[in-house]
Coordinates of C-alpha atoms in Angstrom, one line a residue:
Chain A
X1 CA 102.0 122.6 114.4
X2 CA 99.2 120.2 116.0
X3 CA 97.4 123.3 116.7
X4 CA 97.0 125.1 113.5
X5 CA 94.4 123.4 111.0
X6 CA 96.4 121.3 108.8
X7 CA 96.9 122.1 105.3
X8 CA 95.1 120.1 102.3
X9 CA 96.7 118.3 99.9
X10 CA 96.5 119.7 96.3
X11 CA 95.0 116.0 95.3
X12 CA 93.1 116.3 98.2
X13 CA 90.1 115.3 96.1
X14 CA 92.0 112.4 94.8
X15 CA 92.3 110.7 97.7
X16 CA 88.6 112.4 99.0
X17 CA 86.7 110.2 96.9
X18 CA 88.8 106.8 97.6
X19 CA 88.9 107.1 101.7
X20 CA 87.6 109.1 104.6
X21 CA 90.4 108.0 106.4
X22 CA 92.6 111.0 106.6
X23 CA 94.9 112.3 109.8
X24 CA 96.9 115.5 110.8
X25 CA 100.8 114.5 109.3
X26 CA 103.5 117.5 109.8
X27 CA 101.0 119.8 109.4
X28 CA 98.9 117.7 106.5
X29 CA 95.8 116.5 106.3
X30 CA 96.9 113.2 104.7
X31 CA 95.2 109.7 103.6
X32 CA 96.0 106.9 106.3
X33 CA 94.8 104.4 104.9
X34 CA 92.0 103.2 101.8
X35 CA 91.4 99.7 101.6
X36 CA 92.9 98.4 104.9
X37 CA 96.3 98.9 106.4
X38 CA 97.6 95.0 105.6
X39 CA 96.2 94.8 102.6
X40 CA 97.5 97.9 101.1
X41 CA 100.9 96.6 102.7
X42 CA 100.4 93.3 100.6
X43 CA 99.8 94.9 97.5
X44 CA 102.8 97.1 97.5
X45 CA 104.9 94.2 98.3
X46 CA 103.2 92.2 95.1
X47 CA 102.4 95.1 93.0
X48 CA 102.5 99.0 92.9
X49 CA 100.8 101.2 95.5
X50 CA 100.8 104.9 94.8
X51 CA 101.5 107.3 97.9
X52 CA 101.0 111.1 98.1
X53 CA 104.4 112.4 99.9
X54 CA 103.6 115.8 98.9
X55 CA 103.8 116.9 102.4
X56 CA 107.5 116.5 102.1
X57 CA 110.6 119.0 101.2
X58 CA 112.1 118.6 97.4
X59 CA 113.7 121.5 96.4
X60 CA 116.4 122.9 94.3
X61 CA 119.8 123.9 95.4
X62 CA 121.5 125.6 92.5
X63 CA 124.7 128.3 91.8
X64 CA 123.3 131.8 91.3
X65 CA 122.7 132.2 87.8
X66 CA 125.7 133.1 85.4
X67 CA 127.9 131.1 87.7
X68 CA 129.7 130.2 84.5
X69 CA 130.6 127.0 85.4
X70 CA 130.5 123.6 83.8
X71 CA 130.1 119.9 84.4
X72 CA 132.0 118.4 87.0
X73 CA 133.7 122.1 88.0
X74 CA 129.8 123.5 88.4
X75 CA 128.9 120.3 90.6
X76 CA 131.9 119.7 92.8
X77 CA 131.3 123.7 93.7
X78 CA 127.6 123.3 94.5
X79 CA 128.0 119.9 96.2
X80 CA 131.0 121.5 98.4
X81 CA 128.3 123.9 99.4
X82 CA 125.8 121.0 101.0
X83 CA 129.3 119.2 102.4
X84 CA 129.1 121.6 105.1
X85 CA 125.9 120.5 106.4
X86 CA 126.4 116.7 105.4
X87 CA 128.9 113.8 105.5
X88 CA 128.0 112.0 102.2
X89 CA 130.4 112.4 99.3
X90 CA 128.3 114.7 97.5
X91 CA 131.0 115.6 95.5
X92 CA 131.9 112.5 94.1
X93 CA 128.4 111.8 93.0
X94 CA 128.1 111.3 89.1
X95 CA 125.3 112.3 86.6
X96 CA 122.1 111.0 87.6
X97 CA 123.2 109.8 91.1
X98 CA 120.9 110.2 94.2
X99 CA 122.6 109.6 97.6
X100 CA 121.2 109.1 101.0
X101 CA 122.5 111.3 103.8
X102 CA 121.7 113.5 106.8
X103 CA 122.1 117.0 107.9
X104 CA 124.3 117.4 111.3
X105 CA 124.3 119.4 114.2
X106 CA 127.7 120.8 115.6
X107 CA 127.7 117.5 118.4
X108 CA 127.5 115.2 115.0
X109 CA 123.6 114.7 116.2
X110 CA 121.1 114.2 113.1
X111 CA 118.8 117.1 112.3
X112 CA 116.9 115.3 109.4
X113 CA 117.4 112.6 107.0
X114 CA 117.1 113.5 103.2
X115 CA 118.2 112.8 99.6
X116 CA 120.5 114.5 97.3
X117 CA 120.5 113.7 93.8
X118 CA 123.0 115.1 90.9
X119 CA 120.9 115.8 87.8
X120 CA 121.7 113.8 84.8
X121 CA 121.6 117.1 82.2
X122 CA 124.8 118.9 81.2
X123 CA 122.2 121.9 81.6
X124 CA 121.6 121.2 85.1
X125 CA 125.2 121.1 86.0
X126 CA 125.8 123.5 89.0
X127 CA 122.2 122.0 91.3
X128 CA 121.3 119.9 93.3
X129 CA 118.0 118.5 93.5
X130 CA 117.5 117.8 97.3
X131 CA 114.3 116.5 99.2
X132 CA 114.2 116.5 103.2
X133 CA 111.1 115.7 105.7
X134 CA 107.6 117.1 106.1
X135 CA 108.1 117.8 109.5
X136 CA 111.7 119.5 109.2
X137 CA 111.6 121.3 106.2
X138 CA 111.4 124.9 107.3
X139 CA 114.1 124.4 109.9
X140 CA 115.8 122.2 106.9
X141 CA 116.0 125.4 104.4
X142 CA 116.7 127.6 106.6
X143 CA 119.9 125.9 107.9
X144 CA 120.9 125.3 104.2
X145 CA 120.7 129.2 103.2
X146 CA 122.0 130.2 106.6
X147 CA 125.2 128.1 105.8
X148 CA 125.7 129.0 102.0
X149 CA 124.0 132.7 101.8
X150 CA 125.4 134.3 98.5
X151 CA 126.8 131.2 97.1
X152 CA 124.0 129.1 96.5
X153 CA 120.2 129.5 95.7
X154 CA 117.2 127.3 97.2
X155 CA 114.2 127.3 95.4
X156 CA 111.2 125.3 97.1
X157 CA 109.6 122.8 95.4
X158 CA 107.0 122.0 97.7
X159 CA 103.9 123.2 95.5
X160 CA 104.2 120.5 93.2
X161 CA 103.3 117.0 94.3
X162 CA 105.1 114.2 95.0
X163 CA 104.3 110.9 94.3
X164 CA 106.0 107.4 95.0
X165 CA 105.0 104.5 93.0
X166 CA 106.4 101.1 95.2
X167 CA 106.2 98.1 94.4
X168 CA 107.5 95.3 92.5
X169 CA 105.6 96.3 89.4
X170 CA 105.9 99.5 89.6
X171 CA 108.2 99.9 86.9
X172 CA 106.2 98.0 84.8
X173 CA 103.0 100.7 85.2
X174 CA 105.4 103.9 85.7
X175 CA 106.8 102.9 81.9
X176 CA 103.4 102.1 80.3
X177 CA 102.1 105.3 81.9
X178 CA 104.7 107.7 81.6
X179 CA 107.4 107.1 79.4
X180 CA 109.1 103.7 78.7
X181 CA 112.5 105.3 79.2
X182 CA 111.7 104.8 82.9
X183 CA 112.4 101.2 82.6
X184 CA 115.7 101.7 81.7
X185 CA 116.4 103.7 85.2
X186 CA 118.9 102.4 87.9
X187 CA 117.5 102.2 91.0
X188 CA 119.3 106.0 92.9
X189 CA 119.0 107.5 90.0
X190 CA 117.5 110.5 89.1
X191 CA 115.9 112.0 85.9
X192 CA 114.2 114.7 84.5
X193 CA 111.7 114.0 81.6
X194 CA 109.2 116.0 79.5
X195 CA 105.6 114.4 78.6
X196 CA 102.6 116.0 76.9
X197 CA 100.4 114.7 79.1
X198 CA 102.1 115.3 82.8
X199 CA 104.5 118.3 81.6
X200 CA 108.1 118.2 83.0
X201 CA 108.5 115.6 85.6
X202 CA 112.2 114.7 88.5
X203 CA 112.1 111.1 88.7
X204 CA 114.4 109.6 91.1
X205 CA 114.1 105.6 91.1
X206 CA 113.6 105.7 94.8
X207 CA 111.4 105.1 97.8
X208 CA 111.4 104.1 100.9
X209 CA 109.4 100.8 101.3
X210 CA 112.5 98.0 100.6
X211 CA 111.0 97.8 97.4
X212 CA 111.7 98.9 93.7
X213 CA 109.8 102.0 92.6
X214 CA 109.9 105.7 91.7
X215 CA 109.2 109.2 92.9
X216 CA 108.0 111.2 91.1
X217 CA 108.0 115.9 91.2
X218 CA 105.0 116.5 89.0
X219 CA 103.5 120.6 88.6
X220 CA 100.0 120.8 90.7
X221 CA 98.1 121.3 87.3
X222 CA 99.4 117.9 85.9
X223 CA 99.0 116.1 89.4
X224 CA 95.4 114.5 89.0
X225 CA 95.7 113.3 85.3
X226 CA 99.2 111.7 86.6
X227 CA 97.5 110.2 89.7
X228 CA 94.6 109.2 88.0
X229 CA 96.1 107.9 85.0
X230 CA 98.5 105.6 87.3
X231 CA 95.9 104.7 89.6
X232 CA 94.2 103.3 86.1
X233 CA 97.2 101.2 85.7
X234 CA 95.4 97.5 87.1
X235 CA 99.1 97.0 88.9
X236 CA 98.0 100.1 91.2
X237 CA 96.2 100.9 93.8
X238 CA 96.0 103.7 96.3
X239 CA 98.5 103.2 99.2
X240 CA 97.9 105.4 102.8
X241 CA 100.3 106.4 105.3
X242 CA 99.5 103.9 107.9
X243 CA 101.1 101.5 105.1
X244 CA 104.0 103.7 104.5
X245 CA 105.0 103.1 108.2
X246 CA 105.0 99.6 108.4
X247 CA 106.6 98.9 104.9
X248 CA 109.5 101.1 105.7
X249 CA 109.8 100.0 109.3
X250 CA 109.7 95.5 107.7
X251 CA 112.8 97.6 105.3
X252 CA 114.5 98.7 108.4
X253 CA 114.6 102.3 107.6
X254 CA 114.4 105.0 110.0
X255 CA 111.8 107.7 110.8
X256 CA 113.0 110.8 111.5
X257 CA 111.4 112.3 115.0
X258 CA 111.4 108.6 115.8
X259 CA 114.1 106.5 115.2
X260 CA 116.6 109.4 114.6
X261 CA 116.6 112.6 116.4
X262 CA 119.2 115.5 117.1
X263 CA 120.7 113.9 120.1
X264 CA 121.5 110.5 117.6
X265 CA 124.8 110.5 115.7
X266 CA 125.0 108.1 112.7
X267 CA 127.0 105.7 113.9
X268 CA 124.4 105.3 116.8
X269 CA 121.7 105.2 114.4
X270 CA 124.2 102.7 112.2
X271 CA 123.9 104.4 109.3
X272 CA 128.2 104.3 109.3
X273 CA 127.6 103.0 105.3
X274 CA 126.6 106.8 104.8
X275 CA 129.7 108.5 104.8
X276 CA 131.9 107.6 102.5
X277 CA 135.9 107.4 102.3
X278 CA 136.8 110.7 101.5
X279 CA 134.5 112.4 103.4
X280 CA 135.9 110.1 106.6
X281 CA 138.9 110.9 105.7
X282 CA 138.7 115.1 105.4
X283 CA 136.2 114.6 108.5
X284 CA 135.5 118.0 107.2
X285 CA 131.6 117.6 108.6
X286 CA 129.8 119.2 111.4
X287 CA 130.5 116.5 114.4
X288 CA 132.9 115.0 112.9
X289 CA 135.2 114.8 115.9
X290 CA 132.1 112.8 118.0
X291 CA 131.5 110.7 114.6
X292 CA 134.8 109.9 113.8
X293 CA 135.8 108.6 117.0
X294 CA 132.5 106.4 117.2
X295 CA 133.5 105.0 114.1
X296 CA 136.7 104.2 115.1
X297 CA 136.4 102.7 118.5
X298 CA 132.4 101.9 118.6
X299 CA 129.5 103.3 120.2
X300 CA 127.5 102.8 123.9
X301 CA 124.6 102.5 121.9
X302 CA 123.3 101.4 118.6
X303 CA 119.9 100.6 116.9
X304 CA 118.8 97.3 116.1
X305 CA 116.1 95.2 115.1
X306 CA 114.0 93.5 117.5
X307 CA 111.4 90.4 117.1
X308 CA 109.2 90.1 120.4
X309 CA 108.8 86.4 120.5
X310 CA 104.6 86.1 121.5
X311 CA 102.8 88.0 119.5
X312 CA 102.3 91.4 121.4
X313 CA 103.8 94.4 119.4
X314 CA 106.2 96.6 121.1
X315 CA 105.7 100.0 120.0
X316 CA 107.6 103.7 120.4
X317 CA 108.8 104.3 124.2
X318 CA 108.5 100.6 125.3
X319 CA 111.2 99.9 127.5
X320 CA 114.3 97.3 126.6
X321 CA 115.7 95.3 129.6
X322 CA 118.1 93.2 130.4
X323 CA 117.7 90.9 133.4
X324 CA 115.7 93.5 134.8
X325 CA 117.7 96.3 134.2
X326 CA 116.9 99.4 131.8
X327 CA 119.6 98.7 128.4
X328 CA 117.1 100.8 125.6
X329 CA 114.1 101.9 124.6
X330 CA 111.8 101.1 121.5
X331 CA 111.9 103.9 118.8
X332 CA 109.2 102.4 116.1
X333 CA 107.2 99.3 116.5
X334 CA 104.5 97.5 115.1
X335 CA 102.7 94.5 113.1
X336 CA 104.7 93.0 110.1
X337 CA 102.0 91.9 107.5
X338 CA 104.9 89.7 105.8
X339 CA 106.0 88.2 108.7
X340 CA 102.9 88.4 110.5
X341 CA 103.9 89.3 113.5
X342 CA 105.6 91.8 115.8
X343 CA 108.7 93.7 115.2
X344 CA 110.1 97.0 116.7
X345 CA 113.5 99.2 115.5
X346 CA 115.0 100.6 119.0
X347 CA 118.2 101.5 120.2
X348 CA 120.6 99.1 122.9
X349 CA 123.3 99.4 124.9
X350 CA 126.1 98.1 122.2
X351 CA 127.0 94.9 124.8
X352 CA 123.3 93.7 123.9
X353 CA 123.0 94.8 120.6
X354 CA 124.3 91.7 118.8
X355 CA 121.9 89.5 116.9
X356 CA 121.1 86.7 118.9
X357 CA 120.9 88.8 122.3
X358 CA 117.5 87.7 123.9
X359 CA 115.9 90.9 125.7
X360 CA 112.8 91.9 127.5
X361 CA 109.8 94.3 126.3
X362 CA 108.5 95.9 128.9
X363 CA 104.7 96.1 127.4
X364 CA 102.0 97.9 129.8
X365 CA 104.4 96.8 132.6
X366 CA 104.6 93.5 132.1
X367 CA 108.2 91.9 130.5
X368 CA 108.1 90.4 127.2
X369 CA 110.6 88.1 126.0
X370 CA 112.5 89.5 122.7
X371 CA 115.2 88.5 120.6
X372 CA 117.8 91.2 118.6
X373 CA 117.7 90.3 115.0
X374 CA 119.5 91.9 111.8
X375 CA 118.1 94.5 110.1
X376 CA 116.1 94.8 107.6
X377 CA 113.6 92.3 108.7
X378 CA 112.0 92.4 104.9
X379 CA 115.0 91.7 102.5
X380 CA 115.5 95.2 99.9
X381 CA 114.7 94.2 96.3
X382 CA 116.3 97.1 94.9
X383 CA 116.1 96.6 91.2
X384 CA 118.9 97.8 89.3
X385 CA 118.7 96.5 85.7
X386 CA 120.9 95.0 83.3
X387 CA 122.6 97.5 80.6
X388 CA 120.9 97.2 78.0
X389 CA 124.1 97.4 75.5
Chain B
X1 CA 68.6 88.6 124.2
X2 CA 69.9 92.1 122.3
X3 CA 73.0 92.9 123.0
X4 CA 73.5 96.5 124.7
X5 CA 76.2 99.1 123.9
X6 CA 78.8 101.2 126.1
X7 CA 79.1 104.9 124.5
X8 CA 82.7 103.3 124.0
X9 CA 82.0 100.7 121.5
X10 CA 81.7 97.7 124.0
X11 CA 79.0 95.5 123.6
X12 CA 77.4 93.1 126.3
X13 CA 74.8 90.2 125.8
X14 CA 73.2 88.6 128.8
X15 CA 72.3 85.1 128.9
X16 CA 71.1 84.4 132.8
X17 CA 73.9 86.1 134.7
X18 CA 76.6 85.5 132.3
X19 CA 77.6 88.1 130.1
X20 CA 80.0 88.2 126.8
X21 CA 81.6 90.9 126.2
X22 CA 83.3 92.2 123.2
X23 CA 83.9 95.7 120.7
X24 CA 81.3 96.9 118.3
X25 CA 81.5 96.5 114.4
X26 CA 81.8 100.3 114.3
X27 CA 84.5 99.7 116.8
X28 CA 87.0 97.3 114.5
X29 CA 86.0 99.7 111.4
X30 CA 88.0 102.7 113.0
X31 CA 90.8 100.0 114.6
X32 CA 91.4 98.6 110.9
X33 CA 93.1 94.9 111.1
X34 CA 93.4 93.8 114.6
X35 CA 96.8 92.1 115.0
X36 CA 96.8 91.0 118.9
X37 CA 94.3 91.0 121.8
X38 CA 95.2 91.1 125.5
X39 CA 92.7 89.6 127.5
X40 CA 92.8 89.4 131.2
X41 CA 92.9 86.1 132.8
X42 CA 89.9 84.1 134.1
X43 CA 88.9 84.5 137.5
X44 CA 90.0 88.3 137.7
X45 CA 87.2 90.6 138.9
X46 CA 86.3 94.0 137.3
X47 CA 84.5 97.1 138.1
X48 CA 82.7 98.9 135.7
X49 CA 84.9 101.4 133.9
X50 CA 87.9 99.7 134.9
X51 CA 90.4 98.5 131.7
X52 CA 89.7 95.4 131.0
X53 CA 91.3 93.9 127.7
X54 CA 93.8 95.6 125.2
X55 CA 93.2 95.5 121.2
X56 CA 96.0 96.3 119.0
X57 CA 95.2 97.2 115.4
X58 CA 98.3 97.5 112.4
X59 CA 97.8 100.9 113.4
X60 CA 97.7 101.4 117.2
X61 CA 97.1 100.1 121.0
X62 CA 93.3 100.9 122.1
X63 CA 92.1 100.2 125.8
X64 CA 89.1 97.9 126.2
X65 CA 86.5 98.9 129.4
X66 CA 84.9 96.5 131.0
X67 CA 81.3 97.6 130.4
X68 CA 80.1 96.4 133.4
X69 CA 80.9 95.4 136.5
X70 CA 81.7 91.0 137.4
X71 CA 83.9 88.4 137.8
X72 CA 85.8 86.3 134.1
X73 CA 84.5 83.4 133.9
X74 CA 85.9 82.2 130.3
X75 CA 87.8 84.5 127.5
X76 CA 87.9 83.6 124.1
X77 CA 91.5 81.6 123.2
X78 CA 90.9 81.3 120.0
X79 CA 91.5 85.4 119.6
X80 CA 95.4 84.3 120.9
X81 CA 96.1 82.8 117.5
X82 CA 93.4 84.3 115.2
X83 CA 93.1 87.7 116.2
X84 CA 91.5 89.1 112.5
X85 CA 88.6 87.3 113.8
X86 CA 88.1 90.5 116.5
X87 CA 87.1 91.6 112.3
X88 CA 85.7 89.3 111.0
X89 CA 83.0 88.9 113.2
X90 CA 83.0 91.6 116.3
X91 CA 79.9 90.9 117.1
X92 CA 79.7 87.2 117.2
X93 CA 82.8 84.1 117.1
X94 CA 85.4 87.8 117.9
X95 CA 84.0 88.4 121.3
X96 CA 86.4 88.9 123.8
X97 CA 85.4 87.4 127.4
X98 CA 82.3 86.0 129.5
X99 CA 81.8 87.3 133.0
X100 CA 79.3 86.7 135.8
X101 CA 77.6 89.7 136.4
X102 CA 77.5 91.4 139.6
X103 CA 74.4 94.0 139.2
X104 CA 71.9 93.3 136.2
X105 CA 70.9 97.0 136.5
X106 CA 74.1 98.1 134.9
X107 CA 73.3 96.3 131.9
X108 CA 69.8 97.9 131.5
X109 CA 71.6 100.8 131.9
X110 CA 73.0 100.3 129.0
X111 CA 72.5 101.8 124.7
X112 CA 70.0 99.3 123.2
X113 CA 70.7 98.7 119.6
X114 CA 68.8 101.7 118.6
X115 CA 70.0 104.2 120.8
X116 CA 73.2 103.1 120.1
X117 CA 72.7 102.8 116.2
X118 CA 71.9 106.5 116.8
X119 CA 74.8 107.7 118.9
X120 CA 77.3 106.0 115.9
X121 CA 75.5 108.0 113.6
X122 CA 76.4 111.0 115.3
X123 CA 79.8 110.5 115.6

């Protein structure tokens, strides 16, 4: 992919005349960064930053047309469908509910980490609306429609844009600007809205920076009036990918290609809280054999969070040791703008993998003392709001 | 005296035959926020060329060169606790060590302000 050119952004002009500061992403020519990596980190953590994730995979996963079904018969048939690639209870997923969860391998390895959200409208009963990575999206659709060919339908979304709104105040702009309705949202929710100004727009009340916030499948024609009108907002401000990575690695949240990869079940990658009861129980998933029996008697290895203790960062590939000998290796690290300092995700050999355990960073040769510490190392704020009844 | 410039980003001002060393403006405006500097320890000797010091921005590990070639004779502590200053002031308090230099000529053979004003510009 490095070698073809990579492919604008459709608010490539957008970002054009906030930054020069663009770099080759999956394929993308995306915006790294605008005002400065830690201070666009700061604002989303006190306001809203806006972030182009257009380069990703939403699409829609739906029963052929007059499937004739209805409500919970019409969902439970098209989430039994995307059961056989994942091991979330899609099934049991009501109206409006977005899960997190990850497509298997036969070994119980993960091929991608996505979303899959249940639309709220009774019209809508019967799809799924589903959004995976930039970088594994062909692969993604391809495995999906390999696996359910003449049962199911996927229809890319991709040409639209996707935005995410982050940020502690993002609700606050995202209901002034759009529609107040958006307020009232749970946080994994999902909703589709109309507006005369932005046309018909799939909001799920989700992100992946620890904080509240939104993201938001907008038509390409309605894309720069929604960015600019938001970016008008005084709570936001433009927010690059460089930002993206260190927000979601101070959440604790994995990168796929990084911290998870096809040789990483998700017990390894401790992601156990992803499958649910009755899916644990059927262990009616690909690898669920591997999986299961990780869950029941433990794993060799597991990921953690790790805070070097001087102030060198410890990034991807850095060796883990243990008096000298080899326990793990560093799968995302970096600077922490909120705790201003280092702090790395890796995986451990299990023995070491309690917080507490003091390690060694092997950084440009030379061992660096480390402690293992929970994860995340940014507590979630997650809003989900009171009923307003 | 002017400070001369490597053709990557170094800079080096000579005062007698000590030398301070440290990374260009232009230099910390690709890096972004500088979050830690590894410097090497005083006494050590350097070649020309050779790597010298380490800047890490948010964003990445960069190698520093030593510019030319001489022997540390003081590196700036205050980077150790404060490295945003590499930022704030690249070309001044953010410079990153002092060495005695070995062979005057290699500074001469270095960018002057303009030529290396130019050279940035056609990046």
């Amino acid at each position: 992919m490095a070698d073809a050119e990579p492919q604008k952004l459709p608010l490539d002009a957008v970002w054009r005349a906030r930054t020069s500061k663009f770099a080759d992403f999956a394929g993308y020519d995306m915006p790294i960064q605008f005002e400065g990596l830690i201070a666009e980190h700061n604002w989303t953590r006190e306001h809203a930053g806006l972030f182009d994730v257009s380069h990703m995979g939403p699409c829609f996963f739906a029963l052929p047309k007059g499937h004739g079904l209805e409500g919970d018969v019409a969902h439970k048939k098209v989430a039994s469908l995307i059961e056989r690639l994942v091991p979330a209870d899609i099934q049991g997923l009501k109206p409006g509910q977005v899960r997190y969860t990850m497509l298997l391998n036969a070994d119980g390895g993960i091929l991608d980490d996505l979303m899959i959200a249940r639309p709220a409208e009774p019209a809508a009963a019967g799809d799924l609306y589903i959004v995976v990575n930039a970088g594994c999206k062909i692969e993604d659709w391809k495995l999906i429609e390999a696996t359910t060919k003449g049962e199911a339908n996927l229809v890319r979304a991709d040409d639209r844009c996707l935005l995410a709104l982050q940020g502690p105040t993002a609700a606050q702009a995202a209901s002034a600007v759009i529609a107040p309705e958006l307020n009232d949202m749970n946080f994994m929710t999902v909703r589709r809205i109309e507006t005369q100004r932005f046309g018909r727009l799939t909001i799920t009340r989700s992100g992946y920076t620890g904080e509240d916030g939104y993201e938001i499948l907008v038509r390409a024609e309605h894309a720069k009036d929604l960015a600019e009108a938001l970016l008008a907002h005084a709570e936001v401000k433009p927010v690059g990918l460089g930002a993206r990575d260190s927000l979601r690695l101070e959440a604790g949240l994995c990168l796929y290609g990084h911290d998870l990869d096809p040789s990483t079940s998700p017990i390894e990658a401790d992601l156990a809280w992803t499958i649910q009861k009755r899916r644990r129980e059927a262990g009616d998933f690909p690898g669920a054999k591997r999986i299961l029996r990780e869950y029941e008697l433990g794993v060799s290895r597991k990921r953690v969070g790790i805070r070097p203790n001087d102030r060198a960062p410890a990034r991807e590939g850095v060796e883990i040791q243990k008096d000298g000998k080899n326990i793990g290796v560093v799968t995302s690290g970096g600077f922490s703008p909120i705790l201003n300092g280092p702090i790395s995700m890796g995986y451990v050999d299990a023995a070491h993998s309690e917080p507490g355990h003091v390690v060694e960073l092997m950084v440009r040769g030379q061992a660096r003392s480390a402690t293992i510490v929970p994860l995340p190392f940014v507590p979630h704020r997650y809003v989900r709001p009171k009923k307003a009844n | 005296m002017s400070k001369r410039y490597t053709k990557d980003h170094e800079w080096v001002e000579l005062n007698g035959d000590v030398a301070i060393i440290g990374i260009s403006a232009y230099a910390t405006e690709q890096l972004g926020d500088v979050v830690y500097v590894e410097l090497p320890a005083k006494d050590k000797e350097f070649a020309a060329h050779a790597d010298m010091a380490v800047v890490e921005s948010a964003k990445a590990a960069s190698d520093v060169y030593a510019p030319i070639s001489g022997k540390v004779v003081e590196v700036n502590d205050t980077l150790s606790g404060q490295p945003d200053l590499v930022n704030g002031s690249p070309e001044g308090d953010g410079w990153f060590v002092k060495i005695k230099v070995v062979n005057k000529a290699e500074v001469d053979a270095l960018m002057d302000e303009a030529a290396y004003a130019d050279y940035v510009k056609g990046l």
